[in-house]
Short mmCIF file of C-alpha atoms in Angstrom, two decimals:
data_model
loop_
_atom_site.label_atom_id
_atom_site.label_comp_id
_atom_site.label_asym_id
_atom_site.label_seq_id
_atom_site.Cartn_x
_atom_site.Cartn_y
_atom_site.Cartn_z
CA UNK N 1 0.00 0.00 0.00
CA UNK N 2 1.42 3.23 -1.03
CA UNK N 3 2.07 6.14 1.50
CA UNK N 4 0.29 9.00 1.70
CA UNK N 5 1.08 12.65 2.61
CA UNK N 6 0.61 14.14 5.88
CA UNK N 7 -1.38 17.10 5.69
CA UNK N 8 1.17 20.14 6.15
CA UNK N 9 4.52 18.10 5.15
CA UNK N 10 6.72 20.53 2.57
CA UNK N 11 5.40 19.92 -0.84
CA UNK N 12 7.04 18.77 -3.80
CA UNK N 13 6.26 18.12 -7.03
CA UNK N 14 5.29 15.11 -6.81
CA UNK N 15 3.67 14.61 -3.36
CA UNK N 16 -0.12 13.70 -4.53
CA UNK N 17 1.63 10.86 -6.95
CA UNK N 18 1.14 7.51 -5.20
CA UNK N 19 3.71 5.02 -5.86
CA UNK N 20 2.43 1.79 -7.98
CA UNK N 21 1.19 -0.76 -5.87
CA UNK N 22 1.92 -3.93 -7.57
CA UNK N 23 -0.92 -6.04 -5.57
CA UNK N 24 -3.31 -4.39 -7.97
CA UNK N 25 -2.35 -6.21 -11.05
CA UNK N 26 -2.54 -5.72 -14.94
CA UNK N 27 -5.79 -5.73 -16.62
CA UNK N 28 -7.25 -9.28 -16.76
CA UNK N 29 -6.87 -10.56 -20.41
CA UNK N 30 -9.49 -10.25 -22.69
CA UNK N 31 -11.84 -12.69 -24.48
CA UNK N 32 -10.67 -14.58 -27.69
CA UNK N 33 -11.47 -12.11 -30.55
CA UNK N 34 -10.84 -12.98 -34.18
CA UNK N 35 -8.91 -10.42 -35.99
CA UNK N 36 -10.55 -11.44 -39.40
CA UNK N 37 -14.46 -11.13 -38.60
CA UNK N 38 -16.62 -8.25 -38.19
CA UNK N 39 -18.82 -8.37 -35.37
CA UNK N 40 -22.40 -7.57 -36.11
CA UNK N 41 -24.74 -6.35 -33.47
CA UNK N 42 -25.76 -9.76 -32.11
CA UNK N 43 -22.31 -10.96 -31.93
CA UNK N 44 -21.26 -7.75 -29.76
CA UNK N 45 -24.55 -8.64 -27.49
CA UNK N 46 -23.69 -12.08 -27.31
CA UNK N 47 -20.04 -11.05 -25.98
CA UNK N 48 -21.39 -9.02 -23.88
CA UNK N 49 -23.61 -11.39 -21.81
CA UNK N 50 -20.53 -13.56 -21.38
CA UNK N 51 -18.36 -11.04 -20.17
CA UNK N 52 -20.43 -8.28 -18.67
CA UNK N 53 -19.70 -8.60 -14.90
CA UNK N 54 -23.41 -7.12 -14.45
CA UNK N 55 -24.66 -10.70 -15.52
CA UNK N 56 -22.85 -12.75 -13.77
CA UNK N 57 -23.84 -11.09 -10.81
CA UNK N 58 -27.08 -11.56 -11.54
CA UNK N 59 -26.79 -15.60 -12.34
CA UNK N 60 -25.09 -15.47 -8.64
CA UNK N 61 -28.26 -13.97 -7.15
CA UNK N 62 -30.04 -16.31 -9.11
CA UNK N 63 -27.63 -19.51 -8.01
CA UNK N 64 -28.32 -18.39 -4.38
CA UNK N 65 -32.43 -17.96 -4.30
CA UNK N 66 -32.27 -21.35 -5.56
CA UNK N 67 -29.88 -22.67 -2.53
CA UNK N 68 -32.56 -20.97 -0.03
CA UNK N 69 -35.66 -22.60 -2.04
CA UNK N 70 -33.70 -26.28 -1.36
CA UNK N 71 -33.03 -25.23 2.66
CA UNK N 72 -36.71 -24.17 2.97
CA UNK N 73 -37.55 -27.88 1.51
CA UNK N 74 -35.36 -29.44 3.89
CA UNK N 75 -37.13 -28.60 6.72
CA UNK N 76 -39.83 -30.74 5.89
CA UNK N 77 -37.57 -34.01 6.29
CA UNK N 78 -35.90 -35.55 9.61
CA UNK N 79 -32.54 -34.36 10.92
CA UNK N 80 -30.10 -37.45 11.57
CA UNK N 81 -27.08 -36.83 12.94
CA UNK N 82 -24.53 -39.46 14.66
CA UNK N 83 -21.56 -38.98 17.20
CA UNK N 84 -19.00 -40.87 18.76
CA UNK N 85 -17.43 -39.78 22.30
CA UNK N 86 -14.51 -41.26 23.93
CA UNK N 87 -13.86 -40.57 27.48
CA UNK N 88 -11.21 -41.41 30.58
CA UNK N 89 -12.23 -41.06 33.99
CA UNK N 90 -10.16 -41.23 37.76
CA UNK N 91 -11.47 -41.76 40.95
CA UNK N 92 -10.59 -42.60 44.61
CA UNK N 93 -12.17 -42.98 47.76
CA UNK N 94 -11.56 -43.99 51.60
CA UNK N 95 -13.29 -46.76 52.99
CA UNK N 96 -13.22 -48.15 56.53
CA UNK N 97 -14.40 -51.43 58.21
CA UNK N 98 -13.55 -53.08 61.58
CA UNK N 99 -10.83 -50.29 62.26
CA UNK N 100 -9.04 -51.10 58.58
CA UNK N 101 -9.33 -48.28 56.12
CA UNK N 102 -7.95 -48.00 52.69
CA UNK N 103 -8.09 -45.63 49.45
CA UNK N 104 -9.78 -47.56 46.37
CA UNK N 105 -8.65 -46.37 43.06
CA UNK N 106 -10.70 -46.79 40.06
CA UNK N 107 -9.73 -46.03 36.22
CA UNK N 108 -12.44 -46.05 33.37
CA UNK N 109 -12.98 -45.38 29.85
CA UNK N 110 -15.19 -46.15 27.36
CA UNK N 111 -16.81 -44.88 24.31
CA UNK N 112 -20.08 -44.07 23.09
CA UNK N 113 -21.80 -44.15 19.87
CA UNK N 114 -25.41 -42.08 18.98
CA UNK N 115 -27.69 -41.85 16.21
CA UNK N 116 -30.41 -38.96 16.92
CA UNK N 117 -33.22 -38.20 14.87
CA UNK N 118 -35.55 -34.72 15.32
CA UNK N 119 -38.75 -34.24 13.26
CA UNK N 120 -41.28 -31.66 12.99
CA UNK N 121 -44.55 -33.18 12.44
CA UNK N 122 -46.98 -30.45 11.55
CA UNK N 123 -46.85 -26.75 12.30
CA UNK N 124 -50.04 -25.36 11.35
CA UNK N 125 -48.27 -24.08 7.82
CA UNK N 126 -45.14 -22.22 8.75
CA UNK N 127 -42.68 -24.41 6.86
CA UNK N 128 -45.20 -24.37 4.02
CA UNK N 129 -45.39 -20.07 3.85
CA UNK N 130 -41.72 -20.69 3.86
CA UNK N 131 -41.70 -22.45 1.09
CA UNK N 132 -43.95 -20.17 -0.78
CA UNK N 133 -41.73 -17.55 -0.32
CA UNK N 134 -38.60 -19.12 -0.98
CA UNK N 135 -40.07 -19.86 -4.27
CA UNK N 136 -41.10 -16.79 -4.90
CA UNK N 137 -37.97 -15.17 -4.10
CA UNK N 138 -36.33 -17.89 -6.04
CA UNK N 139 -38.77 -17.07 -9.32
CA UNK N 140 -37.48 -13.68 -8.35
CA UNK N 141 -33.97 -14.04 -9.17
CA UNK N 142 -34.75 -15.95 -11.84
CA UNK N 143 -36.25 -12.43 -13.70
CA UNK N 144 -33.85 -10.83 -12.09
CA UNK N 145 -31.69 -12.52 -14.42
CA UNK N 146 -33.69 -11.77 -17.59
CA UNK N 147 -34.39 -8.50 -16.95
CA UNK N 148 -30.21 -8.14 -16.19
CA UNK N 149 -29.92 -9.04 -19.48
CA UNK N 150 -32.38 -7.28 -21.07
CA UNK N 151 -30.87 -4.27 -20.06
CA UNK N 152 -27.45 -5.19 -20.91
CA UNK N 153 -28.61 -5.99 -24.24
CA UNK N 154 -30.68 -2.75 -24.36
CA UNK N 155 -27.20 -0.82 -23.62
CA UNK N 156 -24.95 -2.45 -26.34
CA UNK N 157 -27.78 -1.60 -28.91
CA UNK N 158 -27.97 2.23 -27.79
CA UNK N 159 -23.85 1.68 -27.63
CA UNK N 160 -23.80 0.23 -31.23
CA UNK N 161 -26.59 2.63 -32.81
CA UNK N 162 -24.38 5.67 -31.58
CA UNK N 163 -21.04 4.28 -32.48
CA UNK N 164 -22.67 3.86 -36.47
CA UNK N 165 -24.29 7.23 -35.94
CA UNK N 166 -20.99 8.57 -35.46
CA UNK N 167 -19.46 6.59 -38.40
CA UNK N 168 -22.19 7.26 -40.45
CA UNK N 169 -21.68 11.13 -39.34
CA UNK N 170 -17.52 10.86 -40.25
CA UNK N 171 -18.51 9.42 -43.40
CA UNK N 172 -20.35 12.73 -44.28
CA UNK N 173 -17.64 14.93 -43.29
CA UNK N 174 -15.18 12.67 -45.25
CA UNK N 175 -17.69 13.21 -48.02
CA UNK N 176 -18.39 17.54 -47.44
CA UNK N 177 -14.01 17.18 -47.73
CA UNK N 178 -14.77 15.98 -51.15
CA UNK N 179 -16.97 18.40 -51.90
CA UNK N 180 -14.91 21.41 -50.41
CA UNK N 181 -12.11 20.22 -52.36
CA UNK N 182 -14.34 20.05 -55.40
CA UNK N 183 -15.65 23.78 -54.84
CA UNK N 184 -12.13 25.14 -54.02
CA UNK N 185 -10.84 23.56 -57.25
CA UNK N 186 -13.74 25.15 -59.59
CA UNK N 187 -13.03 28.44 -57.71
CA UNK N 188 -8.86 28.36 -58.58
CA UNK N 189 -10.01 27.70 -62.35
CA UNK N 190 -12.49 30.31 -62.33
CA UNK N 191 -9.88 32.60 -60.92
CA UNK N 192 -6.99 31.20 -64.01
CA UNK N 193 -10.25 32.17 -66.26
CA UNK N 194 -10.20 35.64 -64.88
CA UNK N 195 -13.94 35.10 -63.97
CA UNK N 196 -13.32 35.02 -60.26
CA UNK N 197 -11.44 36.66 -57.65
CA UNK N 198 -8.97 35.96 -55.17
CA UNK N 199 -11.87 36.33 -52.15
CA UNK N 200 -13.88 33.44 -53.75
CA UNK N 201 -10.50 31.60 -53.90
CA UNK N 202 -10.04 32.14 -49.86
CA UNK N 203 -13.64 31.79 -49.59
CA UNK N 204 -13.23 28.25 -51.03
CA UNK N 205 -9.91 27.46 -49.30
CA UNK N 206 -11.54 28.63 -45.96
CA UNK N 207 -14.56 26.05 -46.25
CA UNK N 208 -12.07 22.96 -46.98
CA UNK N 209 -10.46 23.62 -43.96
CA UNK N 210 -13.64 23.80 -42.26
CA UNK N 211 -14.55 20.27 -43.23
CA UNK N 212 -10.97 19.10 -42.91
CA UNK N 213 -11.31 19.93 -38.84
CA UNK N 214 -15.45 18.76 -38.71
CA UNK N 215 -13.79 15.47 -40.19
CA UNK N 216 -11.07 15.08 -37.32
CA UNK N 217 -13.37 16.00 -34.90
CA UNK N 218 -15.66 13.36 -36.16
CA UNK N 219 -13.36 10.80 -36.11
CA UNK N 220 -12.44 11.79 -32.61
CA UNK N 221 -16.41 11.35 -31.87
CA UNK N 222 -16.82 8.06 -33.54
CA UNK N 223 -13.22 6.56 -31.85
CA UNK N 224 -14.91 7.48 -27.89
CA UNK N 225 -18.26 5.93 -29.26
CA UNK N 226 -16.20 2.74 -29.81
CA UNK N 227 -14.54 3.47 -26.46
CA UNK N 228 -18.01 3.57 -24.90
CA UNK N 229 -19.32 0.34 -27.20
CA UNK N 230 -16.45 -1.69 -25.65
CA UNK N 231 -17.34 -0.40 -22.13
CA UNK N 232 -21.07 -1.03 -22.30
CA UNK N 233 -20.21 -4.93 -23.52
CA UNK N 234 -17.58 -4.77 -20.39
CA UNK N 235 -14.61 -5.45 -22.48
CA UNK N 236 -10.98 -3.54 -21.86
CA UNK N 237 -10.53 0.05 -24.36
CA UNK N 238 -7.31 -2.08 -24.73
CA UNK N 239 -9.31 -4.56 -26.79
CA UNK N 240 -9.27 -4.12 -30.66
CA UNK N 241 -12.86 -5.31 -32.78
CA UNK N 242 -13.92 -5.07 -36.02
CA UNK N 243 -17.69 -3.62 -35.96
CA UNK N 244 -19.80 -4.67 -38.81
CA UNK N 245 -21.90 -1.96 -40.87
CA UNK N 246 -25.35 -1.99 -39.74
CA UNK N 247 -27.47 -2.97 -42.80
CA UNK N 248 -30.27 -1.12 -44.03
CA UNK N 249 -32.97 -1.46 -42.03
CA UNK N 250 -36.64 0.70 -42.53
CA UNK N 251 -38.77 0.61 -39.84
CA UNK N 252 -42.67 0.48 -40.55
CA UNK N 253 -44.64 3.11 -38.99
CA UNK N 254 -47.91 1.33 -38.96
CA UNK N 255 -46.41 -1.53 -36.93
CA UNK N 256 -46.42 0.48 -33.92
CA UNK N 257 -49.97 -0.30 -32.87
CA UNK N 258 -52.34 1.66 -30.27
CA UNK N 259 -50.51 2.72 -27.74
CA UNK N 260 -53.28 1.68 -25.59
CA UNK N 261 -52.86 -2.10 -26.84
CA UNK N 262 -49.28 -2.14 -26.55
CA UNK N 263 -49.36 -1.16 -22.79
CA UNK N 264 -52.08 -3.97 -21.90
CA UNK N 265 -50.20 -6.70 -23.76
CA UNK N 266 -47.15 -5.73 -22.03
CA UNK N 267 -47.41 -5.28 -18.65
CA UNK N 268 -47.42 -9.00 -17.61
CA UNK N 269 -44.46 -9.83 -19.59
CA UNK N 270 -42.12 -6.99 -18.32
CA UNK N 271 -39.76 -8.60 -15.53
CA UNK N 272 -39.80 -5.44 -13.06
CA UNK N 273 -43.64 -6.33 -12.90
CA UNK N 274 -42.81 -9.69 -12.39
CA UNK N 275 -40.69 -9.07 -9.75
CA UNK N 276 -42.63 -6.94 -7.98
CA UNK N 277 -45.67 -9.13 -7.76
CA UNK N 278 -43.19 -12.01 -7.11
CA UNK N 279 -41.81 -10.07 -4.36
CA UNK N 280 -45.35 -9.01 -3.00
CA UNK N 281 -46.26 -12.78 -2.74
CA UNK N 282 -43.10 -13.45 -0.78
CA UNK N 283 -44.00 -11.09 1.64
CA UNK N 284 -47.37 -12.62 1.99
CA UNK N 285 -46.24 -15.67 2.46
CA UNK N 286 -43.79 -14.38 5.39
CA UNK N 287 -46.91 -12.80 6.86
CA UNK N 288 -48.45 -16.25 7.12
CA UNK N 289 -45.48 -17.64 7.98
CA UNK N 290 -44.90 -15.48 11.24
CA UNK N 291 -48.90 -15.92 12.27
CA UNK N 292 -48.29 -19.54 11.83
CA UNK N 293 -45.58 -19.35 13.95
CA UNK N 294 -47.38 -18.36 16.72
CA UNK N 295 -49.36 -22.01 16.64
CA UNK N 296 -48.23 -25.25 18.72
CA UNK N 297 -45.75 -27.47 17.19
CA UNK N 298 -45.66 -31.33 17.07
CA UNK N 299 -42.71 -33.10 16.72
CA UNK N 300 -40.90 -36.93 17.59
CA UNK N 301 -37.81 -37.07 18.36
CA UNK N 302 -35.66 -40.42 18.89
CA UNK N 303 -31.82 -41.73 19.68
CA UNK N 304 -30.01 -44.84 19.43
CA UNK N 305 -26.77 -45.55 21.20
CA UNK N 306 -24.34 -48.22 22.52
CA UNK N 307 -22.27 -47.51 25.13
CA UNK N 308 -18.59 -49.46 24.92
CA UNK N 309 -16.82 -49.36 28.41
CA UNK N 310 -17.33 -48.62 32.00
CA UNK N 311 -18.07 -44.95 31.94
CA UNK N 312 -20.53 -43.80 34.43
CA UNK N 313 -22.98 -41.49 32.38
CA UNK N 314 -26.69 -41.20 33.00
CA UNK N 315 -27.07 -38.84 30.05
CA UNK N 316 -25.24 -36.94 27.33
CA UNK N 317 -25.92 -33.22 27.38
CA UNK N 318 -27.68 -31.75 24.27
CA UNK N 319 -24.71 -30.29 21.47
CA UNK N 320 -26.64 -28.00 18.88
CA UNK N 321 -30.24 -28.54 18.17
CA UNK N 322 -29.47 -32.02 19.07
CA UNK N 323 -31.63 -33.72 21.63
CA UNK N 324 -30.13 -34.77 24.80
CA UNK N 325 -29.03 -38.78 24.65
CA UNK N 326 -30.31 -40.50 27.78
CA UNK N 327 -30.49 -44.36 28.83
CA UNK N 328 -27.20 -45.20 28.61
CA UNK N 329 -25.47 -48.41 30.20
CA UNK N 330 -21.81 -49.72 29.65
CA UNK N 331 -21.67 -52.65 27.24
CA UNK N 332 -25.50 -51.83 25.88
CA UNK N 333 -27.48 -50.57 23.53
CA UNK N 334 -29.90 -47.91 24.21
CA UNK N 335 -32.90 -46.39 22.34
CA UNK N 336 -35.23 -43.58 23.46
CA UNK N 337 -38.37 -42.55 21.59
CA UNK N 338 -40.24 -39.25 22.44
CA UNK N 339 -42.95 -37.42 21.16
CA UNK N 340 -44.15 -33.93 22.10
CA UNK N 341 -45.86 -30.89 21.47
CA UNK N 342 -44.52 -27.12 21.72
CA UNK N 343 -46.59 -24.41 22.71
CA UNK N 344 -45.69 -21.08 22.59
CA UNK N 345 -47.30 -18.86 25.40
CA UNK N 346 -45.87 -15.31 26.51
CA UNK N 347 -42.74 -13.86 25.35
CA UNK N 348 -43.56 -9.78 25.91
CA UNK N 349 -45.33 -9.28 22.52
CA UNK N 350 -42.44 -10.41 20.79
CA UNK N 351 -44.31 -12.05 18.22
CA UNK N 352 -47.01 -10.18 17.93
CA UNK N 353 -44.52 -7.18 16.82
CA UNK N 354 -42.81 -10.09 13.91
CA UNK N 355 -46.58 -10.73 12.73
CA UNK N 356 -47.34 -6.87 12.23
CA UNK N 357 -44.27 -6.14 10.66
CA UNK N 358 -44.61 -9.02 7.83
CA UNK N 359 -48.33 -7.60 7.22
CA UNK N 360 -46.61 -4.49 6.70
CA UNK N 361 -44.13 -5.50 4.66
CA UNK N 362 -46.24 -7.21 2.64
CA UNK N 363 -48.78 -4.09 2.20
CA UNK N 364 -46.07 -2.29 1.45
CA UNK N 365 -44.86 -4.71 -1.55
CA UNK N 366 -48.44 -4.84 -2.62
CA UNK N 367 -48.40 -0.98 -2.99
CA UNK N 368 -44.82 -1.37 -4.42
CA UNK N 369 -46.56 -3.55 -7.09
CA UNK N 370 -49.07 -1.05 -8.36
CA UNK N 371 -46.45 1.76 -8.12
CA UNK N 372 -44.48 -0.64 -10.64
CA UNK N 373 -47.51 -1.25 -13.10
CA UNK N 374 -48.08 2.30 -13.12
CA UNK N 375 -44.37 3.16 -13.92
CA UNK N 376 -43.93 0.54 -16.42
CA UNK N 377 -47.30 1.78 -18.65
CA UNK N 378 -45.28 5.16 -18.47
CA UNK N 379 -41.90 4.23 -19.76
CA UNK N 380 -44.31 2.04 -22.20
CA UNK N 381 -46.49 4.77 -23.55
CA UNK N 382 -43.08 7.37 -23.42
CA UNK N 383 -41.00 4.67 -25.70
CA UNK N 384 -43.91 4.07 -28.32
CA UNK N 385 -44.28 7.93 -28.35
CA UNK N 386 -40.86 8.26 -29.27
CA UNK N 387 -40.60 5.97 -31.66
CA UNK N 388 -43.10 7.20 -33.51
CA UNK N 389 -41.43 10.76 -33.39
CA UNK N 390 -39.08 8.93 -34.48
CA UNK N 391 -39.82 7.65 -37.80
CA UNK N 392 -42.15 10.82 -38.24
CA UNK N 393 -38.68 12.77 -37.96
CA UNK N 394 -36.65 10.17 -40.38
CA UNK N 395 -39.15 10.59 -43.60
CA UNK N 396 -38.71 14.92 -42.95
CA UNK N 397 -35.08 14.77 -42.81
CA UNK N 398 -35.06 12.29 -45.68
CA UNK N 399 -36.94 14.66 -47.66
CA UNK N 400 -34.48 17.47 -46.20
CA UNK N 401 -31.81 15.23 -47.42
CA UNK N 402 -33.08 14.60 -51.20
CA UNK N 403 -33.77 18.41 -51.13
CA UNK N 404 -30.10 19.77 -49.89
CA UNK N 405 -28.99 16.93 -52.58
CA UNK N 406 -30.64 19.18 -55.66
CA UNK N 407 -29.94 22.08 -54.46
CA UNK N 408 -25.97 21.27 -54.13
CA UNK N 409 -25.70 19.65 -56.92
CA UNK N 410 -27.34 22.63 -59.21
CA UNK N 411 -25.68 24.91 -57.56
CA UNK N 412 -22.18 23.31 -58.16
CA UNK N 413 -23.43 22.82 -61.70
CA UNK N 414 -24.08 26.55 -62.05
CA UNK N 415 -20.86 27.39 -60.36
CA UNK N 416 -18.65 25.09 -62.33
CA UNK N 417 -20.04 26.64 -65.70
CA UNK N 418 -19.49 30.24 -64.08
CA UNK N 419 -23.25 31.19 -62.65
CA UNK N 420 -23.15 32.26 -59.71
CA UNK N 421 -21.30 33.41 -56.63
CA UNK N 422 -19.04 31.15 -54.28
CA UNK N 423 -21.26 32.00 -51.13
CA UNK N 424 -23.97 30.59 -52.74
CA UNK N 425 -22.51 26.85 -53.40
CA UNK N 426 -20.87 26.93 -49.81
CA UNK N 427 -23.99 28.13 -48.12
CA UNK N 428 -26.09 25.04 -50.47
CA UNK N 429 -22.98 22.97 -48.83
CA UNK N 430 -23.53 23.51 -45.40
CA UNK N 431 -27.40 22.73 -45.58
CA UNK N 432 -26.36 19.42 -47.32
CA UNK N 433 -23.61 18.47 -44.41
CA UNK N 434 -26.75 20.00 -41.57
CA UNK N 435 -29.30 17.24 -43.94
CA UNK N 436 -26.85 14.11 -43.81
CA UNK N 437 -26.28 14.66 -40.11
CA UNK N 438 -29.94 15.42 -39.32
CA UNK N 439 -31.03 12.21 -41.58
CA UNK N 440 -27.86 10.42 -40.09
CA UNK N 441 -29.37 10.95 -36.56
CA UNK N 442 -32.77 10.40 -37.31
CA UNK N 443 -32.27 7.00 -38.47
CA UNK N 444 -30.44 5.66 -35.22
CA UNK N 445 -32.32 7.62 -33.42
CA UNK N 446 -35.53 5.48 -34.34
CA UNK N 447 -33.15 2.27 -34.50
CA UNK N 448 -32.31 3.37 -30.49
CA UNK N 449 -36.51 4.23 -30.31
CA UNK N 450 -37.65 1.17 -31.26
CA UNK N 451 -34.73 -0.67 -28.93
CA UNK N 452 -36.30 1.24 -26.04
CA UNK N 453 -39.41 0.30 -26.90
CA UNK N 454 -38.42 -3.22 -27.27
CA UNK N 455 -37.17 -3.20 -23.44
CA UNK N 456 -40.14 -1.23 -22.28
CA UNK N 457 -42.32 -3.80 -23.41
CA UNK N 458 -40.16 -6.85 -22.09
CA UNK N 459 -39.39 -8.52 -25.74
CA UNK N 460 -35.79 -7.15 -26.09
CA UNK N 461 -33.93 -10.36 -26.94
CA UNK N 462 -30.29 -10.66 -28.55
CA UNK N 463 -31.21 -10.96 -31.71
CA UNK N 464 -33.06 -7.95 -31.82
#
């Protein structure tokens, strides 16, 4: 661990630089990636949910409500347990008779052997409201899971869409360079026809270097929306991956549906409504649970032993939840059966106060439930709102786009055959670099609407 300053030492130049602490290791190496193939969208997703720690904490979770559903069916069976004890014991004593006394020595040791059983017969329910809710805590963590990835599979799309917006948006500027260059070279042999002047020659120099440095910046946007791809699959920035081109894709307007029978058809299949009624009918079951606890208890309970030796023991003393062995004689077996019933009667309210709180909880969950239907027919309604926005937005700036297209193109026309001024074919070139971006960002912004609406709905799957 390195040292740090103490506050008022002299400073240096260095005094807030820790020393590298070698305990905390290189990065941990990456996944097997193939140099040669370019990863489409569901093979980035399905790296993702392999790697992503996000998911594996989730499977965990998962792993674990299903260890707690197996102890809460375990109670339901006996409890057999077996010990052997070895002991040594010393003794002496004075005796007396007709004037004669002595001391009597005596050395022992044995060893003893047990098998105990303990079984709860019936009581009244409790293990059985246990059950209940360790399923239901166990179903649970099994949406848990699925909604994990869900969302991790929501976040690489947005990751992806953005990361092709952004080469989709460097692609334009690579293009308006083009263009620029095209424009700037009409303008110099304008000028060597003496039909231009030296202003529209700066003019046209001026707007290439424009799109030179909108082209590097860009490229610096599209490199951090890799950066932020990689990080939303959980994979090191130091990792190098081909990303395939997203294909064309058009999405149909009138597929949307009412909004109205989106939201019905969706609530039960979203896993956050799941959970939360699986998590109200936990807490039900504990409610019963804890009143059922409050019943009488019947339950057997039964030992075997032999007893090897000469060891003086009437009993051995309970260990655990073990029952106490009794009826034991040196070179014998021994068996004890006993039956019983436990009834709980005063312990200050104690639980009384258990039994109120689970109703509580279990109102509360219930009210957590509808809070969670409500929310989720929001986020619903919002998504298939934007969506449509959306696509309403993609066919206007594709129009914008075919538009900006004629208008550049007869204006470089016109400029090229000496009509017109310089201002107006750079001024028809920055409406055609504001179309491709607006078009650019419409489309992944309704390919990132419709994965939104996907989640809200609970149908987002991998290949998606």
């Amino acid at each position: 661990m390195a040292a740090v300053p103490v506050p008022g030492a002299a400073a240096t130049a260095d005094r807030w630089v820790l020393a590298a602490d070698p305990s905390v290791g290189p990065l941990p190496d990456g996944p097997a990636i193939d140099p040669a193939q370019r990863y489409a969208l569901a093979d980035l997703i399905d790296l993702a949910e392999r790697l992503n720690p996000e998911t594996r904490i989730a499977w965990d979770q998962a792993r674990e409500a299903l260890s707690a559903e197996g102890l809460a069916k375990s109670a339901f069976l006996p409890q057999l347990t077996a010990a052997v004890l070895g002991g040594y014991a010393n003794g002496s004593s004075y005796t007396a008779a007709y004037g004669i006394g002595g001391t009597l020595h005596a050395d022992t040791s044995g060893a003893i052997g047990v098998v105990n059983l303990q079984w709860l017969l019936f009581d009244f329910g409790e293990r059985a409201a246990a059950l209940r809710a360790s399923d239901a805590r166990r179903q649970f963590g099994d949406l848990h899971l699925v909604e994990a990835h869900q969302r991790l599979i929501h976040a690489v799309s947005l990751a992806y869409y953005a990361h092709m917006a952004a080469r989709a948006r460097l692609a334009g500027c690579a293009q308006a360079v083009v263009d620029a260059q095209a424009i700037e070279a009409s303008a110099n042999a304008r000028y060597h026809r003496g039909i231009g002047t030296v202003i529209e020659v700066d003019q046209a120099h001026q707007a290439s270097a424009e799109a030179a440095l909108m082209q590097v910046e860009a490229n610096g946007a599209a490199s951090d929306s890799y950066m932020t791809l990689l990080a939303a699959m959980g994979l090191s920035p130091l990792n190098r991956i081909t990303i395939a081109d997203l294909p064309d894709t058009v999405l149909a307007p009138h597929l949307l549906g009412a909004v109205d029978d989106v939201v019905n058809a969706a609530l039960a299949r979203r896993p956050d409504v799941q959970q939360a009624y699986a998590a109200h009918q936990a807490s039900v079951a504990d409610a019963q649970a804890a009143s059922a606890a409050q019943r009488p208890k019947l339950f057997v309970s039964a030992t075997g032993s032999y007893a090897g030796g000469d060891l003086a023991l009437n009993a051995i003393p309970p260990v655990g939840g073990e029952s106490p062995t009794v009826n034991l004689t040196g070179h014998h077996w021994g068996g004890t059966i006993l039956g019983g019933v436990s009834v709980p009667l005063y312990d200050g309210g104690a639980r009384r106060s258990v039994v109120e709180g689970a109703r509580d909880r279990a109102d509360a969950a219930q009210a957590a439930f509808e809070r969670t239907k409500l929310e989720a027919a929001r986020q619903i309604a919002t998504a298939h709102n934007q969506l449509a926005t959306a696509l309403e937005a993609g066919t206007a700036a594709q129009s914008l786009l075919r538009a900006a297209q004629t208008t550049f193109d007869a204006a470089t026309a016109a400029y090229r055959a000496g009509v017109g001024a310089t201002s107006e074919v750079q001024l028809a070139q920055r409406q055609l670099i504001s179309a491709r971006n607006l078009a650019t960002d419409a489309r992944y912004r309704a390919l990132s609407a419709a994965a939104t609406l996907a989640l809200a709905v609970g149908n987002l799957a991998g290949g998606d």
